[in-house]
C-alpha cells in the first residue's frame, strides 16, 4: 500500500477562501485509480482551513470566546472539503469514506493521541478507503488545536505500515530556498540526515527555510529501512501516475 498526501495547495486555491481545485483533484484521483496501486489518501485543508484558522489563531488553542464559533466553522469547512474529496473518489469507482480526525482522536498539547484506531482499521479491512485530513481537533491541554494532514500522515503510516509514502505538492520537490521567489534555489533530489544538517547551517531561519526543514524532518521521520518518502509535483499532469508506476520522475526522495 502507498500512503499519499494530497496537499492543500494542490486540491484548493490556497489564496481564495474555500476554493476547490476540482479539475486538478479529479485528474490526480484519476491518476491514482489508473495506477492500480492500493493507496490510502490523506489531504490538507488548503483554503478550507488555513484562512479562518489563521485569522482566529485556532492553532494556539482556546484563548478567547470568539474562537469558539471560528473553530466550529473551520471544522465545518474542512469536513466540506472532505466530502468533496470522497465524492471525487466515489465518482471514479474508489469506495472512500471521509474520516474527520477529531471523530476518532484527541490531541494532547498539540500531539495527536491515536488511542482509538478501530474505526479506521475496520474500514480499511472491509475495503473502504479511509480518507482523513487536516482539521480542528479537541486538545486535552489547549481546548482545541489544529491537527495537520502531515500529523495524520504519521498516524496513518504507523497504523498501516505503507511500502512508500508520497507527498503531492505544487513544487517539484524540496528546494534549498523558496523556488518561487529565489532564483538560486536548487532542487534537493535526495534528503538524508546529512542534507538536513547542511540546510540548517547554511540558511536563515525564515519561514520558508523553516517550512522546508520541517517538511524534511517529517519526511525523514516517516522513512525506515524498507521505505522511502517522496515529494512530487501534482500540478504536472501524469507525474504522480508515473511515480506510482515506478518510473523515474523529478521529485525529492527522503531516505533513512
Ligand atoms: O493543510 C491544516 O492541515 P494542512 C488543517 O495539512 C487546518 O496543513 C484546518 C488548517
Tab-separated table of C-alpha atoms and ligand atoms in Angstrom:
chain	number	residue	atom	x	y	z
A	1	UNK	CA	0.000	0.000	0.000
A	2	UNK	CA	1.154	3.534	-0.754
A	3	UNK	CA	0.158	6.346	1.586
A	4	UNK	CA	-0.482	9.581	-0.323
A	5	UNK	CA	-0.942	13.109	0.959
A	6	UNK	CA	-2.684	15.445	-1.449
A	7	UNK	CA	-1.505	18.849	-0.245
A	8	UNK	CA	-3.955	21.687	0.321
A	9	UNK	CA	-2.054	23.782	-2.243
A	10	UNK	CA	-2.877	21.207	-4.916
A	11	UNK	CA	-6.530	20.447	-4.201
A	12	UNK	CA	-7.540	24.049	-3.393
A	13	UNK	CA	-6.558	27.576	-4.331
A	14	UNK	CA	-4.894	28.500	-1.041
A	15	UNK	CA	-5.352	32.238	-1.559
A	16	UNK	CA	-9.155	32.190	-2.016
A	17	UNK	CA	-11.352	31.147	0.924
A	18	UNK	CA	-12.994	27.792	0.152
A	19	UNK	CA	-11.965	27.300	-3.484
A	20	UNK	CA	-11.828	23.659	-4.543
A	21	UNK	CA	-9.441	22.880	-7.434
A	22	UNK	CA	-11.932	20.407	-8.868
A	23	UNK	CA	-10.311	19.710	-12.230
A	24	UNK	CA	-6.862	19.104	-10.779
A	25	UNK	CA	-8.204	16.953	-7.946
A	26	UNK	CA	-10.221	14.853	-10.388
A	27	UNK	CA	-7.131	14.388	-12.556
A	28	UNK	CA	-4.968	13.359	-9.559
A	29	UNK	CA	-7.565	10.914	-8.242
A	30	UNK	CA	-7.816	9.567	-11.794
A	31	UNK	CA	-4.033	9.036	-11.882
A	32	UNK	CA	-4.223	7.180	-8.554
A	33	UNK	CA	-7.037	4.960	-9.872
A	34	UNK	CA	-5.243	4.357	-13.204
A	35	UNK	CA	-2.038	3.260	-11.454
A	36	UNK	CA	-3.924	0.300	-9.965
A	37	UNK	CA	-1.843	0.660	-6.790
A	38	UNK	CA	-3.547	0.158	-3.419
A	39	UNK	CA	-3.483	3.534	-1.669
A	40	UNK	CA	-4.707	5.466	1.334
A	41	UNK	CA	-5.214	9.201	0.921
A	42	UNK	CA	-4.762	11.982	3.456
A	43	UNK	CA	-5.386	15.553	2.358
A	44	UNK	CA	-4.581	19.044	3.524
A	45	UNK	CA	-7.173	21.705	4.269
A	46	UNK	CA	-5.877	24.456	1.966
A	47	UNK	CA	-8.214	27.431	1.796
A	48	UNK	CA	-10.945	25.439	3.592
A	49	UNK	CA	-8.835	25.558	6.761
A	50	UNK	CA	-5.935	27.948	6.819
A	51	UNK	CA	-7.676	31.235	6.038
A	52	UNK	CA	-10.060	31.242	9.032
A	53	UNK	CA	-7.775	29.212	11.328
A	54	UNK	CA	-5.088	31.869	10.910
A	55	UNK	CA	-7.457	34.787	11.413
A	56	UNK	CA	-8.627	33.337	14.755
A	57	UNK	CA	-5.330	31.688	15.850
A	58	UNK	CA	-7.055	28.318	16.239
A	59	UNK	CA	-3.629	26.602	16.218
A	60	UNK	CA	-2.743	28.347	19.534
A	61	UNK	CA	-5.647	26.729	21.376
A	62	UNK	CA	-8.506	28.368	23.241
A	63	UNK	CA	-7.723	31.951	24.283
A	64	UNK	CA	-10.896	33.968	23.716
A	65	UNK	CA	-14.647	33.355	23.204
A	66	UNK	CA	-14.770	34.460	19.512
A	67	UNK	CA	-12.599	31.452	18.672
A	68	UNK	CA	-15.387	29.031	19.563
A	69	UNK	CA	-17.538	29.883	16.579
A	70	UNK	CA	-14.460	30.134	14.346
A	71	UNK	CA	-13.213	26.674	15.438
A	72	UNK	CA	-16.561	25.121	14.654
A	73	UNK	CA	-16.668	26.941	11.296
A	74	UNK	CA	-13.149	25.747	10.351
A	75	UNK	CA	-14.172	22.176	11.232
A	76	UNK	CA	-17.327	22.540	9.135
A	77	UNK	CA	-15.324	23.845	6.159
A	78	UNK	CA	-12.670	21.104	6.485
A	79	UNK	CA	-15.475	18.497	6.501
A	80	UNK	CA	-16.938	20.121	3.387
A	81	UNK	CA	-13.599	19.629	1.608
A	82	UNK	CA	-13.530	16.058	2.956
A	83	UNK	CA	-16.927	15.465	1.336
A	84	UNK	CA	-15.720	16.910	-1.979
A	85	UNK	CA	-12.725	14.555	-1.852
A	86	UNK	CA	-14.744	11.435	-1.060
A	87	UNK	CA	-17.297	12.397	-3.749
A	88	UNK	CA	-14.473	12.718	-6.292
A	89	UNK	CA	-13.114	9.282	-5.344
A	90	UNK	CA	-16.561	7.635	-5.335
A	91	UNK	CA	-17.288	9.088	-8.779
A	92	UNK	CA	-14.292	7.247	-10.232
A	93	UNK	CA	-15.136	3.986	-8.510
A	94	UNK	CA	-12.949	4.157	-5.386
A	95	UNK	CA	-15.040	3.315	-2.295
A	96	UNK	CA	-13.866	6.057	0.028
A	97	UNK	CA	-15.134	7.404	3.342
A	98	UNK	CA	-14.070	10.733	4.783
A	99	UNK	CA	-12.963	10.417	8.426
A	100	UNK	CA	-12.524	13.613	10.452
A	101	UNK	CA	-9.523	13.119	12.764
A	102	UNK	CA	-11.464	14.663	15.666
A	103	UNK	CA	-14.107	11.954	15.396
A	104	UNK	CA	-11.574	9.288	16.452
A	105	UNK	CA	-8.752	11.112	18.194
A	106	UNK	CA	-7.970	13.915	20.612
A	107	UNK	CA	-4.724	15.834	20.911
A	108	UNK	CA	-2.579	16.323	23.980
A	109	UNK	CA	-0.751	19.643	23.832
A	110	UNK	CA	-0.654	19.594	20.032
A	111	UNK	CA	0.227	15.899	19.673
A	112	UNK	CA	-2.358	13.501	18.362
A	113	UNK	CA	-3.205	10.650	20.759
A	114	UNK	CA	-4.136	7.747	18.445
A	115	UNK	CA	-5.797	5.568	21.081
A	116	UNK	CA	-8.975	4.687	19.173
A	117	UNK	CA	-7.896	3.344	15.810
A	118	UNK	CA	-10.579	0.664	15.441
A	119	UNK	CA	-12.989	2.627	13.164
A	120	UNK	CA	-10.247	3.434	10.644
A	121	UNK	CA	-8.749	-0.063	10.722
A	122	UNK	CA	-12.140	-1.744	10.345
A	123	UNK	CA	-12.969	0.381	7.295
A	124	UNK	CA	-9.692	-0.476	5.592
A	125	UNK	CA	-10.130	-4.171	6.327
A	126	UNK	CA	-13.593	-4.044	4.672
A	127	UNK	CA	-12.106	-2.483	1.525
A	128	UNK	CA	-13.291	1.074	2.194
A	129	UNK	CA	-10.542	3.664	1.815
A	130	UNK	CA	-10.466	5.853	4.956
A	131	UNK	CA	-9.690	9.387	3.752
A	132	UNK	CA	-8.579	11.644	6.557
A	133	UNK	CA	-7.417	15.255	6.596
A	134	UNK	CA	-6.097	18.282	8.463
A	135	UNK	CA	-8.783	19.655	10.801
A	136	UNK	CA	-9.631	21.217	14.155
A	137	UNK	CA	-9.268	18.585	16.888
A	138	UNK	CA	-10.045	18.856	20.613
A	139	UNK	CA	-6.941	19.120	22.775
A	140	UNK	CA	-6.745	17.920	26.411
A	141	UNK	CA	-4.491	20.834	27.391
A	142	UNK	CA	-5.306	23.624	24.923
A	143	UNK	CA	-9.047	23.069	24.447
A	144	UNK	CA	-8.668	22.682	20.715
A	145	UNK	CA	-5.948	22.947	18.112
A	146	UNK	CA	-5.077	22.197	14.523
A	147	UNK	CA	-4.118	18.685	13.560
A	148	UNK	CA	-2.365	18.963	10.196
A	149	UNK	CA	-2.626	16.495	7.354
A	150	UNK	CA	1.097	15.822	7.889
A	151	UNK	CA	0.413	14.768	11.501
A	152	UNK	CA	-2.303	12.444	10.201
A	153	UNK	CA	0.207	11.037	7.691
A	154	UNK	CA	2.421	9.974	10.605
A	155	UNK	CA	-0.539	8.368	12.385
A	156	UNK	CA	-1.607	6.506	9.211
A	157	UNK	CA	1.977	5.410	8.494
A	158	UNK	CA	2.217	3.889	11.998
A	159	UNK	CA	-1.182	2.225	11.602
A	160	UNK	CA	-0.871	0.770	8.111
A	161	UNK	CA	2.868	0.428	7.522
A	162	UNK	CA	2.828	1.541	3.841
A	163	UNK	CA	5.572	0.429	1.432
A	164	UNK	CA	6.052	4.004	0.286
A	165	UNK	CA	4.896	7.463	1.307
A	166	UNK	CA	4.145	10.186	-1.244
A	167	UNK	CA	3.507	13.872	-0.615
A	168	UNK	CA	1.857	15.595	-3.568
A	169	UNK	CA	2.586	19.319	-3.620
A	170	UNK	CA	2.735	22.240	-6.069
A	171	UNK	CA	6.532	22.286	-6.375
A	172	UNK	CA	8.952	19.801	-7.973
A	173	UNK	CA	10.385	18.787	-4.603
A	174	UNK	CA	12.257	20.338	-1.697
A	175	UNK	CA	14.499	23.274	-2.510
A	176	UNK	CA	17.347	24.929	-0.669
A	177	UNK	CA	15.207	28.108	-0.663
A	178	UNK	CA	11.763	29.156	-1.905
A	179	UNK	CA	11.868	28.445	-5.695
A	180	UNK	CA	9.000	30.872	-6.289
A	181	UNK	CA	10.976	33.847	-5.011
A	182	UNK	CA	14.667	32.868	-5.061
A	183	UNK	CA	16.337	32.213	-8.465
A	184	UNK	CA	19.281	30.487	-6.717
A	185	UNK	CA	17.045	27.867	-5.130
A	186	UNK	CA	18.209	24.351	-6.009
A	187	UNK	CA	16.158	21.175	-6.056
A	188	UNK	CA	17.297	18.669	-3.430
A	189	UNK	CA	16.935	15.279	-5.130
A	190	UNK	CA	17.757	13.193	-2.103
A	191	UNK	CA	17.186	14.085	1.533
A	192	UNK	CA	19.170	12.390	4.287
A	193	UNK	CA	20.081	13.429	7.860
A	194	UNK	CA	23.219	14.909	6.268
A	195	UNK	CA	21.216	17.171	3.898
A	196	UNK	CA	19.164	18.380	6.829
A	197	UNK	CA	22.302	19.402	8.686
A	198	UNK	CA	23.502	21.364	5.628
A	199	UNK	CA	20.218	23.194	5.143
A	200	UNK	CA	20.055	24.161	8.804
A	201	UNK	CA	23.586	25.525	8.866
A	202	UNK	CA	23.524	27.426	5.578
A	203	UNK	CA	20.083	29.044	5.638
A	204	UNK	CA	18.463	31.818	7.570
A	205	UNK	CA	15.772	30.866	9.993
A	206	UNK	CA	12.949	32.419	7.992
A	207	UNK	CA	9.510	30.980	7.297
A	208	UNK	CA	10.409	29.306	4.038
A	209	UNK	CA	13.503	27.644	5.450
A	210	UNK	CA	11.524	26.591	8.490
A	211	UNK	CA	8.901	25.128	6.170
A	212	UNK	CA	11.458	23.229	4.113
A	213	UNK	CA	13.260	21.914	7.170
A	214	UNK	CA	10.017	20.976	8.892
A	215	UNK	CA	8.915	19.012	5.835
A	216	UNK	CA	12.312	17.292	5.569
A	217	UNK	CA	12.204	16.344	9.238
A	218	UNK	CA	8.695	14.909	8.882
A	219	UNK	CA	9.681	13.009	5.719
A	220	UNK	CA	12.771	11.538	7.386
A	221	UNK	CA	10.749	10.521	10.463
A	222	UNK	CA	8.441	8.533	8.193
A	223	UNK	CA	11.260	6.648	6.412
A	224	UNK	CA	12.550	3.328	7.628
A	225	UNK	CA	14.989	0.755	6.275
A	226	UNK	CA	12.316	-0.599	3.900
A	227	UNK	CA	10.549	2.529	2.752
A	228	UNK	CA	11.334	5.947	1.376
A	229	UNK	CA	9.250	9.066	1.342
A	230	UNK	CA	8.781	11.136	-1.818
A	231	UNK	CA	7.683	14.714	-2.534
A	232	UNK	CA	6.294	15.165	-6.063
A	233	UNK	CA	4.653	17.935	-8.060
A	234	UNK	CA	0.948	17.232	-8.583
A	235	UNK	CA	0.370	20.242	-10.820
A	236	UNK	CA	2.261	18.493	-13.666
A	237	UNK	CA	-0.165	16.098	-15.393
A	238	UNK	CA	1.000	12.482	-15.359
A	239	UNK	CA	3.814	12.888	-12.845
A	240	UNK	CA	2.032	11.210	-9.926
A	241	UNK	CA	0.903	8.382	-12.209
A	242	UNK	CA	4.472	7.854	-13.464
A	243	UNK	CA	5.797	7.812	-9.891
A	244	UNK	CA	3.144	5.300	-8.778
A	245	UNK	CA	4.059	3.104	-11.748
A	246	UNK	CA	7.647	3.072	-10.530
A	247	UNK	CA	9.068	5.333	-13.265
A	248	UNK	CA	11.815	7.900	-12.656
A	249	UNK	CA	10.369	11.387	-12.224
A	250	UNK	CA	11.516	14.780	-10.996
A	251	UNK	CA	10.971	14.717	-7.231
A	252	UNK	CA	12.698	14.691	-3.837
A	253	UNK	CA	13.253	11.332	-2.161
A	254	UNK	CA	13.951	11.106	1.573
A	255	UNK	CA	15.894	8.043	2.685
A	256	UNK	CA	16.897	6.778	6.105
B	1	LIG	O1	-3.498	21.695	5.350
B	1	LIG	C1	-4.267	22.121	8.367
B	1	LIG	O2	-3.831	20.936	7.714
B	1	LIG	P1	-2.799	21.041	6.500
B	1	LIG	C2	-5.692	21.978	8.866
B	1	LIG	O3	-2.388	19.635	6.198
B	1	LIG	C3	-6.424	23.251	9.095
B	1	LIG	O4	-1.626	21.874	6.974
B	1	LIG	C4	-7.831	23.120	9.492
B	1	LIG	C5	-5.918	24.452	8.981
